[in-house]
Tab-separated table of C-alpha atoms and ligand atoms in Angstrom:
chain	number	residue	atom	x	y	z
E	180	UNK	CA	-5.827	5.886	19.042
E	181	UNK	CA	-4.866	3.209	16.700
E	182	UNK	CA	-2.749	0.240	17.899
E	183	UNK	CA	-2.084	-2.401	15.546
E	184	UNK	CA	-2.132	-1.511	12.008
E	185	UNK	CA	-2.255	-2.843	8.503
E	186	UNK	CA	-1.500	0.239	5.958
E	187	UNK	CA	-2.518	-1.452	2.749
E	188	UNK	CA	-4.531	-4.741	1.940
E	189	UNK	CA	-7.586	-5.729	-0.597
E	190	UNK	CA	-10.514	-6.311	1.639
E	191	UNK	CA	-12.384	-5.722	-1.704
E	192	UNK	CA	-11.355	-8.916	-3.632
E	193	UNK	CA	-13.345	-11.621	-4.737
E	194	UNK	CA	-12.138	-13.757	-1.983
E	195	UNK	CA	-13.156	-12.235	1.137
E	196	UNK	CA	-16.792	-11.602	-0.661
E	197	UNK	CA	-19.812	-12.288	1.916
E	198	UNK	CA	-16.953	-12.405	4.586
E	199	UNK	CA	-16.049	-8.860	4.740
E	200	UNK	CA	-17.639	-7.737	7.953
E	201	UNK	CA	-16.581	-11.187	9.416
E	202	UNK	CA	-12.593	-10.491	8.491
E	203	UNK	CA	-12.788	-7.041	10.041
E	204	UNK	CA	-14.113	-7.635	13.117
E	205	UNK	CA	-11.234	-10.605	13.832
E	206	UNK	CA	-8.851	-7.695	13.099
E	207	UNK	CA	-10.302	-5.324	15.569
E	208	UNK	CA	-10.948	-8.091	17.521
E	209	UNK	CA	-6.871	-8.861	17.634
E	210	UNK	CA	-6.225	-5.260	18.266
E	211	UNK	CA	-6.221	-3.836	14.324
E	212	UNK	CA	-7.521	-0.945	14.455
E	213	UNK	CA	-6.643	0.772	11.895
E	214	UNK	CA	-6.581	-0.678	8.275
E	215	UNK	CA	-6.222	1.275	5.157
E	216	UNK	CA	-8.109	-0.463	2.267
E	217	UNK	CA	-6.382	0.031	-0.360
E	218	UNK	CA	-8.733	0.462	-3.846
E	219	UNK	CA	-7.880	-0.045	-7.388
E	220	UNK	CA	-9.748	1.353	-9.925
E	221	UNK	CA	-13.580	2.250	-10.327
E	222	UNK	CA	-15.042	-0.683	-8.976
E	223	UNK	CA	-13.005	-0.927	-5.705
E	224	UNK	CA	-12.752	2.520	-5.184
E	225	UNK	CA	-15.832	2.718	-4.894
E	226	UNK	CA	-16.480	-0.617	-2.756
E	227	UNK	CA	-13.596	1.290	-0.071
E	228	UNK	CA	-15.778	4.249	0.218
E	229	UNK	CA	-18.898	1.725	1.352
E	230	UNK	CA	-17.117	-0.138	3.487
E	231	UNK	CA	-15.346	2.900	5.301
E	232	UNK	CA	-18.401	4.012	6.105
E	233	UNK	CA	-19.997	1.129	7.104
E	234	UNK	CA	-16.158	0.181	9.707
E	235	UNK	CA	-14.599	3.278	11.886
E	236	UNK	CA	-11.783	0.901	11.856
E	237	UNK	CA	-10.997	0.852	7.402
E	238	UNK	CA	-9.470	3.919	6.563
E	239	UNK	CA	-9.836	4.891	2.847
E	240	UNK	CA	-6.921	4.597	0.534
E	241	UNK	CA	-8.238	5.080	-3.157
E	242	UNK	CA	-5.529	4.825	-5.864
E	243	UNK	CA	-5.086	3.519	-9.574
E	244	UNK	CA	-3.243	0.171	-10.044
E	245	UNK	CA	-0.824	0.191	-12.241
E	246	UNK	CA	-1.716	-2.214	-14.929
E	247	UNK	CA	-4.944	-0.711	-14.919
E	248	UNK	CA	-3.815	2.996	-15.449
E	249	UNK	CA	-2.699	1.596	-19.027
E	250	UNK	CA	-5.786	-0.730	-19.735
E	251	UNK	CA	-6.574	0.853	-22.977
E	252	UNK	CA	-3.089	-0.593	-24.124
E	253	UNK	CA	-3.584	-4.339	-22.340
E	254	UNK	CA	-3.233	-7.088	-25.584
E	255	UNK	CA	-5.576	-9.449	-25.701
E	256	UNK	CA	-4.698	-12.863	-24.086
E	257	UNK	CA	-3.621	-10.813	-20.976
E	258	UNK	CA	-3.137	-13.550	-17.467
E	259	UNK	CA	-6.212	-11.852	-15.778
E	260	UNK	CA	-8.903	-9.642	-16.991
E	261	UNK	CA	-8.180	-5.511	-16.692
E	262	UNK	CA	-11.380	-3.184	-16.770
E	263	UNK	CA	-11.244	-1.252	-19.483
E	264	UNK	CA	-12.457	2.337	-17.934
E	265	UNK	CA	-11.261	5.946	-19.027
E	266	UNK	CA	-8.637	7.065	-16.488
E	267	UNK	CA	-8.612	10.617	-16.134
E	268	UNK	CA	-12.585	10.956	-14.787
E	269	UNK	CA	-11.765	8.896	-12.054
E	270	UNK	CA	-8.415	10.997	-11.503
E	271	UNK	CA	-10.853	13.307	-11.804
E	272	UNK	CA	-13.214	11.836	-8.591
E	273	UNK	CA	-9.768	10.618	-6.370
E	274	UNK	CA	-9.086	14.044	-6.565
E	275	UNK	CA	-12.697	15.378	-5.451
E	276	UNK	CA	-12.551	12.785	-2.399
E	277	UNK	CA	-8.737	13.515	-1.547
E	278	UNK	CA	-10.027	18.084	-0.875
E	279	UNK	CA	-13.356	16.510	0.374
E	280	UNK	CA	-10.494	14.849	3.370
E	281	UNK	CA	-13.067	11.666	2.627
E	282	UNK	CA	-8.946	10.081	1.912
E	283	UNK	CA	-7.105	8.640	4.153
E	284	UNK	CA	-3.961	8.138	1.445
E	285	UNK	CA	-3.654	7.883	-1.997
E	286	UNK	CA	-3.393	4.640	-3.279
E	287	UNK	CA	-2.656	1.546	-4.423
E	288	UNK	CA	-0.443	3.627	-7.490
E	289	UNK	CA	3.046	3.377	-9.124
E	290	UNK	CA	5.051	1.618	-11.346
E	291	UNK	CA	4.555	-2.049	-12.710
E	292	UNK	CA	7.740	-3.620	-14.973
E	293	UNK	CA	6.742	-6.975	-14.381
E	294	UNK	CA	3.235	-8.137	-16.407
E	295	UNK	CA	3.018	-4.909	-18.781
E	296	UNK	CA	6.159	-3.642	-20.972
E	297	UNK	CA	7.956	-0.615	-21.894
E	298	UNK	CA	5.695	0.612	-24.515
E	299	UNK	CA	3.311	1.406	-21.602
E	300	UNK	CA	5.662	3.079	-18.677
E	301	UNK	CA	5.006	6.955	-20.282
E	302	UNK	CA	1.130	6.291	-20.092
E	303	UNK	CA	1.874	4.591	-16.392
E	304	UNK	CA	4.156	7.549	-15.697
E	305	UNK	CA	1.612	10.188	-16.776
E	306	UNK	CA	-0.892	8.301	-13.959
E	307	UNK	CA	0.980	8.146	-11.181
E	308	UNK	CA	2.496	11.766	-11.735
E	309	UNK	CA	-1.282	13.127	-11.555
E	310	UNK	CA	-1.875	11.140	-8.797
E	311	UNK	CA	1.535	12.479	-7.107
E	312	UNK	CA	0.403	15.564	-7.730
E	313	UNK	CA	-2.986	14.359	-6.595
E	314	UNK	CA	-1.503	13.754	-2.467
E	315	UNK	CA	1.187	16.875	-2.773
E	316	UNK	CA	-2.296	19.060	-3.066
E	317	UNK	CA	-4.908	17.432	-0.942
E	318	UNK	CA	-1.446	16.736	1.488
E	319	UNK	CA	-2.354	12.678	2.353
E	320	UNK	CA	-0.031	9.996	2.298
E	321	UNK	CA	0.938	7.587	-0.873
E	322	UNK	CA	0.559	4.248	-0.852
E	323	UNK	CA	3.163	2.490	-3.968
E	324	UNK	CA	3.615	-0.159	-5.570
E	325	UNK	CA	6.518	-1.012	-7.911
E	326	UNK	CA	7.918	-3.832	-9.529
E	327	UNK	CA	10.861	-3.647	-11.433
E	328	UNK	CA	11.298	-0.612	-11.579
E	329	UNK	CA	12.082	0.565	-8.094
E	330	UNK	CA	14.520	3.487	-9.250
E	331	UNK	CA	12.910	5.329	-11.971
E	332	UNK	CA	9.709	5.425	-9.154
E	333	UNK	CA	11.938	6.925	-7.071
E	334	UNK	CA	13.366	9.525	-9.119
E	335	UNK	CA	9.756	10.459	-9.907
E	336	UNK	CA	8.910	10.991	-6.357
E	337	UNK	CA	12.261	12.815	-5.344
E	338	UNK	CA	11.770	14.838	-8.765
E	339	UNK	CA	8.547	16.176	-6.828
E	340	UNK	CA	10.187	16.097	-3.908
E	341	UNK	CA	6.961	14.286	-2.032
E	342	UNK	CA	7.900	13.023	1.383
E	343	UNK	CA	4.798	11.380	2.410
E	344	UNK	CA	5.356	7.896	0.294
E	345	UNK	CA	4.606	4.207	1.498
E	346	UNK	CA	6.577	1.453	-0.662
E	347	UNK	CA	4.362	-1.498	-0.188
E	348	UNK	CA	6.277	-4.880	-0.655
E	349	UNK	CA	9.259	-3.560	-1.607
E	350	UNK	CA	11.138	-5.529	-3.686
E	351	UNK	CA	14.313	-3.743	-4.368
E	352	UNK	CA	17.886	-4.203	-2.260
E	353	UNK	CA	16.855	-3.715	1.245
E	354	UNK	CA	20.249	-0.842	1.167
E	355	UNK	CA	18.419	0.709	-1.888
E	356	UNK	CA	15.436	1.303	0.570
E	357	UNK	CA	17.280	1.646	3.754
E	358	UNK	CA	19.348	4.626	1.812
E	359	UNK	CA	15.207	6.324	0.433
E	360	UNK	CA	14.570	6.171	4.184
E	361	UNK	CA	17.558	7.842	5.757
E	362	UNK	CA	17.538	10.682	3.057
E	363	UNK	CA	14.203	11.131	2.136
E	364	UNK	CA	12.199	9.476	4.811
E	365	UNK	CA	9.629	7.460	3.342
E	366	UNK	CA	8.002	4.057	4.952
E	367	UNK	CA	8.407	0.952	4.238
E	368	UNK	CA	5.098	-1.344	4.691
E	369	UNK	CA	6.225	-5.372	5.995
E	370	UNK	CA	3.470	-7.525	4.759
E	371	UNK	CA	2.542	-11.034	6.988
E	372	UNK	CA	4.848	-13.161	5.605
E	373	UNK	CA	7.989	-11.669	6.914
E	374	UNK	CA	9.408	-15.058	8.907
E	375	UNK	CA	9.323	-16.831	5.596
E	376	UNK	CA	10.508	-14.397	3.440
E	377	UNK	CA	14.375	-13.647	3.848
E	378	UNK	CA	13.833	-10.055	1.968
E	379	UNK	CA	11.046	-8.553	4.358
E	380	UNK	CA	12.769	-10.136	7.351
E	381	UNK	CA	15.981	-8.160	6.339
E	382	UNK	CA	13.993	-5.236	5.940
E	383	UNK	CA	12.916	-5.910	9.363
E	384	UNK	CA	16.139	-5.892	10.810
E	385	UNK	CA	17.853	-3.748	8.780
E	386	UNK	CA	15.390	-0.406	7.999
E	387	UNK	CA	14.937	2.588	10.653
E	388	UNK	CA	13.528	1.414	13.087
E	389	UNK	CA	11.425	4.605	12.700
E	390	UNK	CA	10.307	4.230	8.838
E	391	UNK	CA	8.850	0.630	9.509
E	392	UNK	CA	4.758	0.132	9.095
E	393	UNK	CA	3.251	-3.277	8.743
E	394	UNK	CA	0.524	-4.270	6.420
E	395	UNK	CA	-0.834	-7.500	4.875
E	396	UNK	CA	-1.812	-7.067	0.769
E	397	UNK	CA	-4.451	-9.418	1.672
E	398	UNK	CA	-5.780	-11.847	0.167
E	399	UNK	CA	-2.367	-12.082	-0.798
E	400	UNK	CA	1.174	-12.681	1.065
E	401	UNK	CA	0.008	-15.269	3.835
E	402	UNK	CA	2.324	-16.244	6.738
E	403	UNK	CA	0.722	-19.864	5.896
E	404	UNK	CA	1.998	-20.343	1.828
E	405	UNK	CA	-1.760	-21.696	0.561
E	406	UNK	CA	-3.380	-19.495	3.325
E	407	UNK	CA	-5.601	-16.866	2.711
E	408	UNK	CA	-4.122	-13.624	4.132
E	409	UNK	CA	-5.980	-11.019	5.848
E	410	UNK	CA	-5.563	-7.646	8.848
E	411	UNK	CA	-5.431	-9.798	11.968
E	412	UNK	CA	-2.251	-11.326	10.883
E	413	UNK	CA	-0.270	-7.785	11.379
E	414	UNK	CA	0.055	-8.669	14.768
E	415	UNK	CA	2.680	-11.925	13.693
E	416	UNK	CA	4.836	-9.249	11.948
E	417	UNK	CA	5.254	-6.547	14.908
E	418	UNK	CA	5.803	-10.071	17.183
E	419	UNK	CA	8.585	-10.374	15.251
E	420	UNK	CA	9.992	-6.849	14.768
E	421	UNK	CA	10.314	-6.985	18.528
E	422	UNK	CA	12.318	-10.516	18.174
E	423	UNK	CA	14.565	-8.865	15.450
E	424	UNK	CA	14.853	-5.564	17.409
E	425	UNK	CA	15.340	-6.925	20.876
E	426	UNK	CA	12.275	-5.132	22.336
E	427	UNK	CA	9.218	-6.091	23.654
E	428	UNK	CA	6.199	-6.472	22.170
E	429	UNK	CA	4.320	-3.656	23.686
E	430	UNK	CA	7.170	-0.908	22.786
E	431	UNK	CA	6.991	-2.663	18.690
E	432	UNK	CA	2.959	-1.811	18.439
E	433	UNK	CA	3.709	1.592	20.220
E	434	UNK	CA	6.394	2.372	17.429
E	435	UNK	CA	4.564	1.473	14.600
E	436	UNK	CA	1.187	2.428	15.694
E	437	UNK	CA	3.601	5.871	16.003
E	438	UNK	CA	4.663	5.263	12.047
E	439	UNK	CA	1.458	5.205	11.419
E	440	UNK	CA	0.111	8.239	12.957
E	441	UNK	CA	3.697	10.539	11.838
E	442	UNK	CA	2.204	9.021	7.997
E	443	UNK	CA	-1.191	9.414	8.276
E	444	UNK	CA	-1.497	12.009	10.796
E	445	UNK	CA	-4.344	11.674	13.463
E	446	UNK	CA	-7.169	12.385	11.968
E	447	UNK	CA	-7.026	9.048	11.007
E	448	UNK	CA	-6.108	7.212	14.220
D	269	LIG	ZN1	-1.690	-4.458	-3.078
C-alpha cells in the first residue's frame, strides 16, 4: 500500500540522465512508493514505459504536453526545441496502452496560453479533448497542465463530465480550485516548493483535505531554489500539510495516500 506519493514527475528529463535508478531508490528509501512519471511526447512516453518495467514504484502516465500538441505550429526562434511528430498517431498509441490496462493515468495534457498564442488554441483543444476521450474510455485519471487557460480547461472537462481529474501545479486562484474540488470532486497536487510559494501554501491550507495530492514536477519546482528537485521531496510537503492542518505526520501521510488510492485505484497502489 502506497505511503508517500508523487503524482507528477519527469524522471525522463535530461537532468536525470544516468541517475534515474539512484533517484528512484532514494525516493523508495524515503517511503515514496508511488511515483507517477508523466510523458510529454513520443520519446518521453516510451521512456516512461521502460522505466515502469524496471521499477515497481513507477506508475506510467502517457500524454501529450500542450506545446508538443501543436508542434506543427511552433514558430522558428521558439525559446526551446519542440520535437516534430504525428500527434494523431501518438493519441492512437496512448489509447492502445490505456485500453490494455498498462497506464496509471493519461497526462500530462491540457492547455497552455503562456508559451504559445491564441492561434494554437483550436488545435490544443482538439488534442486535449481526444485525450479526455481516451481517459474516459479507459476509466483513467487525467493529469492536467494549464497555464492562463484554467477556466477554459475546466469548462471542457465539465462539459465531458470528467471526474477523475488532477490539476498539477495549479496556477489559478485558490477560490477556483476550492470551488472545483467541491463541485466536481477534482483533485489538486501540490508541489514540493509549497513552503516558499504562498499560493501553494494557501491551497494546502484551504482545499478540502480529501482533494489534496502531492507532486514534485521534478526536476522543476525544487523546495530550495537552484537545486534539482526529485520525488523524495514530497515528504516535506506532507509534513507542511500536517503542520498547517493540525494533523500528525502519520495522519497526513495516510490522508494523501488514501486520496491517491481514490483517484488511481488499488491496481496502482
Ligand atoms: Zn509536468
